[in-house]
Coordinates of C-alpha atoms in Angstrom, one line a residue:
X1 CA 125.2 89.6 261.9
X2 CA 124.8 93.4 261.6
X3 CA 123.2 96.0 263.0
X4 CA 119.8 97.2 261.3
X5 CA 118.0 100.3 260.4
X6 CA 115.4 101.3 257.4
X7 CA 116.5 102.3 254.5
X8 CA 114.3 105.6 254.3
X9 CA 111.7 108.2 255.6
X10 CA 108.0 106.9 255.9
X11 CA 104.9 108.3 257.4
X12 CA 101.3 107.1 258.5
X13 CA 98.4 108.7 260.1
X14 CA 95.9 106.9 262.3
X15 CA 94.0 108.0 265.7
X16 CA 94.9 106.8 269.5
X17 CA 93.0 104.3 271.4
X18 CA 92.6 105.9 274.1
X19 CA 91.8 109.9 273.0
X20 CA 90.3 108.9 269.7
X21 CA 92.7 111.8 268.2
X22 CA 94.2 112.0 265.1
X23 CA 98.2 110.9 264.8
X24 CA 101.0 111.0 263.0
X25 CA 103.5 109.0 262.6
X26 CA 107.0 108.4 261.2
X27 CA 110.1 106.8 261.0
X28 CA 113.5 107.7 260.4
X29 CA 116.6 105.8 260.1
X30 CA 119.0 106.2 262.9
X31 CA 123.4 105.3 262.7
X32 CA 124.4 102.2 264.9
X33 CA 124.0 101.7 268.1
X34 CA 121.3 104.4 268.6
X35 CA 118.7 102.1 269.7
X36 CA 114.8 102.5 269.6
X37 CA 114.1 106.2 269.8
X38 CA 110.7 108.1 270.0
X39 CA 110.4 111.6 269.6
X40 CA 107.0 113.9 270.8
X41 CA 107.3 116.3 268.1
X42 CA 104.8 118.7 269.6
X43 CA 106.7 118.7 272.6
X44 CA 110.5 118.3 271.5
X45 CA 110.9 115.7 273.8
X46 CA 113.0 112.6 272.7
X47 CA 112.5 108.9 274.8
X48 CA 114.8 105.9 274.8
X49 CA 113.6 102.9 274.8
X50 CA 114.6 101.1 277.9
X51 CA 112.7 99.7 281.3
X52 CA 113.5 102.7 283.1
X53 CA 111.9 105.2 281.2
X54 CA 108.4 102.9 281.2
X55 CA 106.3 104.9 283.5
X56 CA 103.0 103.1 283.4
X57 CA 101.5 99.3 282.2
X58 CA 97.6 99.9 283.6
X59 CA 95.8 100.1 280.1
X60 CA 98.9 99.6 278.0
X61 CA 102.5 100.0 278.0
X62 CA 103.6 103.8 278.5
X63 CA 107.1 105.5 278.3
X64 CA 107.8 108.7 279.6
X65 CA 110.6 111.5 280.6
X66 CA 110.3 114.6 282.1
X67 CA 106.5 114.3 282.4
X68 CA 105.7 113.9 278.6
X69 CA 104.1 110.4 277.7
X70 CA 103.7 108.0 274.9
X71 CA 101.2 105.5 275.2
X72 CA 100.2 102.1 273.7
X73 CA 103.7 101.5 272.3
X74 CA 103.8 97.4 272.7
X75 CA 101.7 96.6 269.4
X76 CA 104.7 99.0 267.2
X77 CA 107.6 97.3 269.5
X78 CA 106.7 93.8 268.5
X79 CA 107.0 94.6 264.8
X80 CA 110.0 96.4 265.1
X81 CA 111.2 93.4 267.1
X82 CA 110.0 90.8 264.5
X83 CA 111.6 93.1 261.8
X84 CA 114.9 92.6 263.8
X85 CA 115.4 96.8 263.5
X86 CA 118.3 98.1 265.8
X87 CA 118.0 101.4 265.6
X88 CA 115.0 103.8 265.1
X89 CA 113.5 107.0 265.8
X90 CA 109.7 106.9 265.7
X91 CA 108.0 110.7 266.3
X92 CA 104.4 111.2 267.3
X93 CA 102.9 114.2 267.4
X94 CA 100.5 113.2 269.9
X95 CA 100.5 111.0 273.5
X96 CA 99.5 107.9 271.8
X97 CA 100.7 105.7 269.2
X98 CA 97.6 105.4 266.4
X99 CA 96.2 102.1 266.9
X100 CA 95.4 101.1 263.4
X101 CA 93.3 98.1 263.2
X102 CA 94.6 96.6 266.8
X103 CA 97.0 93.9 265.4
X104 CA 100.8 95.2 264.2
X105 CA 100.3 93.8 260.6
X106 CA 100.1 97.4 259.7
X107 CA 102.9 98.5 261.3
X108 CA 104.8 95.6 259.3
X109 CA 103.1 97.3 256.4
X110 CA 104.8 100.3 257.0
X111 CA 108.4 98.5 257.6
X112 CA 108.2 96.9 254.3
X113 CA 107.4 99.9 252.9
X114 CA 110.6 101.4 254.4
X115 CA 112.9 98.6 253.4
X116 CA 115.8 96.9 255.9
X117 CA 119.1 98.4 256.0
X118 CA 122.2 96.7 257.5
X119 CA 124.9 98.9 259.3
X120 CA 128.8 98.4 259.9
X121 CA 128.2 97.4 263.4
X122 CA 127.9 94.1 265.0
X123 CA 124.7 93.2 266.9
X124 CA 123.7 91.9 270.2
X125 CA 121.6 89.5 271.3
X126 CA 120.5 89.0 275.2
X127 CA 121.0 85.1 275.9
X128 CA 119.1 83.8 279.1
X129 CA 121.2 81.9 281.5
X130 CA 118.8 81.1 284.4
X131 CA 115.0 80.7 284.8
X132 CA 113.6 83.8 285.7
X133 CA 110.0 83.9 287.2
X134 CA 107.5 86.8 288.3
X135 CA 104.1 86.0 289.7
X136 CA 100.8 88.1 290.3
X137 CA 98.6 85.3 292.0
X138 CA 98.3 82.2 289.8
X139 CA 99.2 84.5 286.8
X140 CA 103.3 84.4 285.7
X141 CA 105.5 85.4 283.4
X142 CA 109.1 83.6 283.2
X143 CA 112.3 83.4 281.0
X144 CA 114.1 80.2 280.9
X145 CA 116.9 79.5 278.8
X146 CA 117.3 78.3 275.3
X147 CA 118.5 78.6 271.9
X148 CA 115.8 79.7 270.5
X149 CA 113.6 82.5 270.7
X150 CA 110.2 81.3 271.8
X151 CA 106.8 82.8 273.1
X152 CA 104.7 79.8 275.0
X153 CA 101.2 81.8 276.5
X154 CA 98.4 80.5 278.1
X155 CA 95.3 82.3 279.0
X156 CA 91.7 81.1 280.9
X157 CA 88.7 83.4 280.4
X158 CA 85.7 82.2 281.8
X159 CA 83.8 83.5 278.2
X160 CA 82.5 80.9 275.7
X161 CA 84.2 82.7 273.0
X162 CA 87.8 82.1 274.5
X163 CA 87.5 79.8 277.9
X164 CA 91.1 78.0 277.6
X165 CA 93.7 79.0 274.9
X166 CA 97.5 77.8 274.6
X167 CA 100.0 78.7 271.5
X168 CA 103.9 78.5 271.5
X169 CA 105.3 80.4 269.1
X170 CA 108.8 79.8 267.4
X171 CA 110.4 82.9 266.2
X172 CA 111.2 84.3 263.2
X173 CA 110.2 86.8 261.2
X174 CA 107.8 85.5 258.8
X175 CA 106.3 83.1 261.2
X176 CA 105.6 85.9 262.8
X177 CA 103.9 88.0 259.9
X178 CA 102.1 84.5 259.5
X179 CA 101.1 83.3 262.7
X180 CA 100.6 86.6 265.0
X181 CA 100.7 89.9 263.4
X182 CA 97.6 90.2 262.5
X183 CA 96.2 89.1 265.6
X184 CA 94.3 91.7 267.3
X185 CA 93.8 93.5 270.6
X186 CA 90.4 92.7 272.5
X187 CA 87.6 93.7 275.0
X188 CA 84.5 92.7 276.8
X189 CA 81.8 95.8 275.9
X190 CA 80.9 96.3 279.6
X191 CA 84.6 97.2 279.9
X192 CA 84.4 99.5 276.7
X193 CA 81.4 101.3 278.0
X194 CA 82.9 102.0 281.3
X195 CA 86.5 103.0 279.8
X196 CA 84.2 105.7 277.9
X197 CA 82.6 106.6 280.8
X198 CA 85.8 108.0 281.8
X199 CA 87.2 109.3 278.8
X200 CA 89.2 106.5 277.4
X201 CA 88.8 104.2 274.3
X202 CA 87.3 107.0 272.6
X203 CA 89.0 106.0 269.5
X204 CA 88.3 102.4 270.3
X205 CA 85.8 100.1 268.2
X206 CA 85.4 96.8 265.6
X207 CA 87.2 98.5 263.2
X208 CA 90.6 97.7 265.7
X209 CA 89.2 95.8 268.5
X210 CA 87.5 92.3 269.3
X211 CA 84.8 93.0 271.6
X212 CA 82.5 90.4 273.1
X213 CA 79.5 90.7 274.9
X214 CA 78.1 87.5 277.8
X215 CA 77.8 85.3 274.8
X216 CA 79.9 86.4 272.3
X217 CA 82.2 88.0 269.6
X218 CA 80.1 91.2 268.3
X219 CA 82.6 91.8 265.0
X220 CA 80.3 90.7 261.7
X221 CA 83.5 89.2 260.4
X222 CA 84.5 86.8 263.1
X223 CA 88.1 86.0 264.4
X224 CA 91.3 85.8 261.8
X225 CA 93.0 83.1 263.9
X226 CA 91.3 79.9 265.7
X227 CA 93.5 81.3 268.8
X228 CA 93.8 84.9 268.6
X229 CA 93.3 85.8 271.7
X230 CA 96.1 84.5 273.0
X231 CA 98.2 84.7 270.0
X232 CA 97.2 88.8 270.6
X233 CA 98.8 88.2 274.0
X234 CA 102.2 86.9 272.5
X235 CA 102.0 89.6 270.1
X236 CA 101.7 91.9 273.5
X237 CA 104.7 90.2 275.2
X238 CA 107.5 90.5 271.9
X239 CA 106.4 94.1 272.3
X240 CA 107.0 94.4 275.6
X241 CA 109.8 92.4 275.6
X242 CA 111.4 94.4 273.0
X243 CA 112.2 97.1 275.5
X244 CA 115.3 94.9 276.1
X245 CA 116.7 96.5 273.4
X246 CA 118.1 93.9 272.2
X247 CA 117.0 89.8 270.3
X248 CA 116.1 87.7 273.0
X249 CA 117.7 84.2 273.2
X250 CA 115.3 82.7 275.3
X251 CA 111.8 80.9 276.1
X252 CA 109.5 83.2 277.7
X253 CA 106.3 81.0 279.4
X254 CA 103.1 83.1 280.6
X255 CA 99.7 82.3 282.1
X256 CA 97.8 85.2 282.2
X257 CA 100.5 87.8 282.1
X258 CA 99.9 91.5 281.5
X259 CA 102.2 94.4 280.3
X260 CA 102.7 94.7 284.5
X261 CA 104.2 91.4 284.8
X262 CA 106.3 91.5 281.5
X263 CA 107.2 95.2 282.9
X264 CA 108.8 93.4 286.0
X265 CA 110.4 90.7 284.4
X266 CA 112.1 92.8 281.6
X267 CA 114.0 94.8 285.1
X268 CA 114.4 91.1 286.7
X269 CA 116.3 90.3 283.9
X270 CA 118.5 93.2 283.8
X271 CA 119.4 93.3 287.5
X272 CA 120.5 90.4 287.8
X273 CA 123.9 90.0 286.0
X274 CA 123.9 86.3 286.4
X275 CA 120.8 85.7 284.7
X276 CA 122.1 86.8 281.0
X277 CA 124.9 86.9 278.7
X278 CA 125.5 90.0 276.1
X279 CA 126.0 87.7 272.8
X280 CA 127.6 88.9 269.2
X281 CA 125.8 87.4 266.5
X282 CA 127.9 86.0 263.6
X283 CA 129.4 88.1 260.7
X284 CA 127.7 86.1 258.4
X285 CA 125.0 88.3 256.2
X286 CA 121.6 86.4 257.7
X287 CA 118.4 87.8 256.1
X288 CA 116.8 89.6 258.9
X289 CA 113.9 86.6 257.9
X290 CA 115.8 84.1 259.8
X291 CA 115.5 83.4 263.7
X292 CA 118.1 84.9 265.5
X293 CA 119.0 81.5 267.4
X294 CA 119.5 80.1 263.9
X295 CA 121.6 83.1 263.1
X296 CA 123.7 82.2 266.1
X297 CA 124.4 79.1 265.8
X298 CA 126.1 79.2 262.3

């Protein structure tokens, strides 16, 4: 299987979550084995995507070098990830990436919009070869192996809007467009009051958010999934997972886990040789709408 880029230029504006500011943003295609690249145009600064350079997981997943941020990268990274894109520069010309409607279906949007294009390089997949466990409490995150790519999440909110939720999620690309992209981020408006309170989620709302108050979900229009709380949370973790750099061959189990946790398991992972085997996938040309374990296994 080969290496991927897009096939052109595309652009979008939208505003930050956090700042409520205007963005733009665009991708470029990049040659093989460039990785995921972002670029802070007002502040020539250029980022790889890797664990190291992920500088903060409080409100959202954060990458940073030599002091200049990006922020709220993990909805973006999950549909680059479900896209199966190698290599990509993204520029910003602010600190945050522009929200949209809190789900990544837009950001898909914009992918299809920019077409898939496959380079003369041979990609990689990270196979799991041992169970690999971080814990917060009850909460977890963990990484066993498997053939497959798979996202199994759990989540207990004592709210009777969400209360208990489960979902596993086999991979591929238009399950994923199906089944999770368009699941969207969510809040309790006693925590959006008080994030205002000091200057955050300005450009938050129910045009791109869930919020519930004590008894309930305040958007007119309702939910777009039965689950989608937790199928936003597995939408979360392919995004934060994706800062592997590379498919995941694996089945990655969470109750409760949080950019933190996924954070610490993606550097558990990768310091610990034993744990994981650097995989070609075959030659074969496999549309990039096929799981990646399937893709393999021919």
């Amino acid at each position: 299987m080969k290496q991927t880029t897009i096939k052109k230029h595309v652009e979008v504006v939208g505003v930050g979550l956090h700042k409520g500011v205007p963005v733009k943003m665009s991708f470029d295609p990049l040659p093989p084995n460039s990785g995921i690249v972002f670029f802070r145009t007002d502040k020539n600064v250029r980022i790889e995507l890797k664990p190291d350079n992920v500088v903060d997981t409080t409100m959202a997943t954060v990458i940073g070098k030599d002091g200049v941020t990006i922020s709220t990268i993990e909805h973006l990274l999950s549909a680059i990830y479900a896209y199966g894109i190698d290599n990509l520069l993204i520029s910003v010309d602010n600190e945050e990436i522009p929200i949209m409607d809190g789900s990544s279906i837009a950001y898909c949007t914009l992918l299809d919009e920019a077409g898939i294009e496959y380079l003369d390089a041979k990609k990689k997949a990270i196979e799991i070869k041992k169970p690999i466990e971080v814990k917060d409490g009850d909460k977890f995150v963990r990484i066993e192996p498997s053939k497959r790519t798979v996202f199994d999440f759990k989540i207990l909110f004592d709210h009777p809007s969400i209360q208990h939720q489960n979902y596993r999620f086999e991979f591929s690309t238009q399950a994923y467009k199906e089944e999770i992209a368009r699941a969207r981020t969510f809040g309790f408006l006693h925590e959006v009051n008080y994030l205002r309170s000091k200057g955050l989620a300005r450009g938050g709302g129910l045009n791109n958010c869930i919020v519930l108050d004590e008894n309930g979900i305040l958007n007119k229009e309702g939910l777009r999934y039965q689950e989608e709380f937790v199928r936003h949370k597995i939408l979360d973790a392919i995004g934060d997972m994706a800062i592997l750099g590379m498919p995941l061959l694996g089945t990655y189990v969470s109750f409760a886990g949080s950019h933190r946790l996924n954070h610490l398991l993606t550097k558990q992972i990768l310091a610990q040789n034993e744990a994981y085997e650097l995989v070609e996938l075959p030659d074969e040309e496999v549309s990039y709408e096929v799981e990646y374990a399937y893709a393999k296994e021919q």
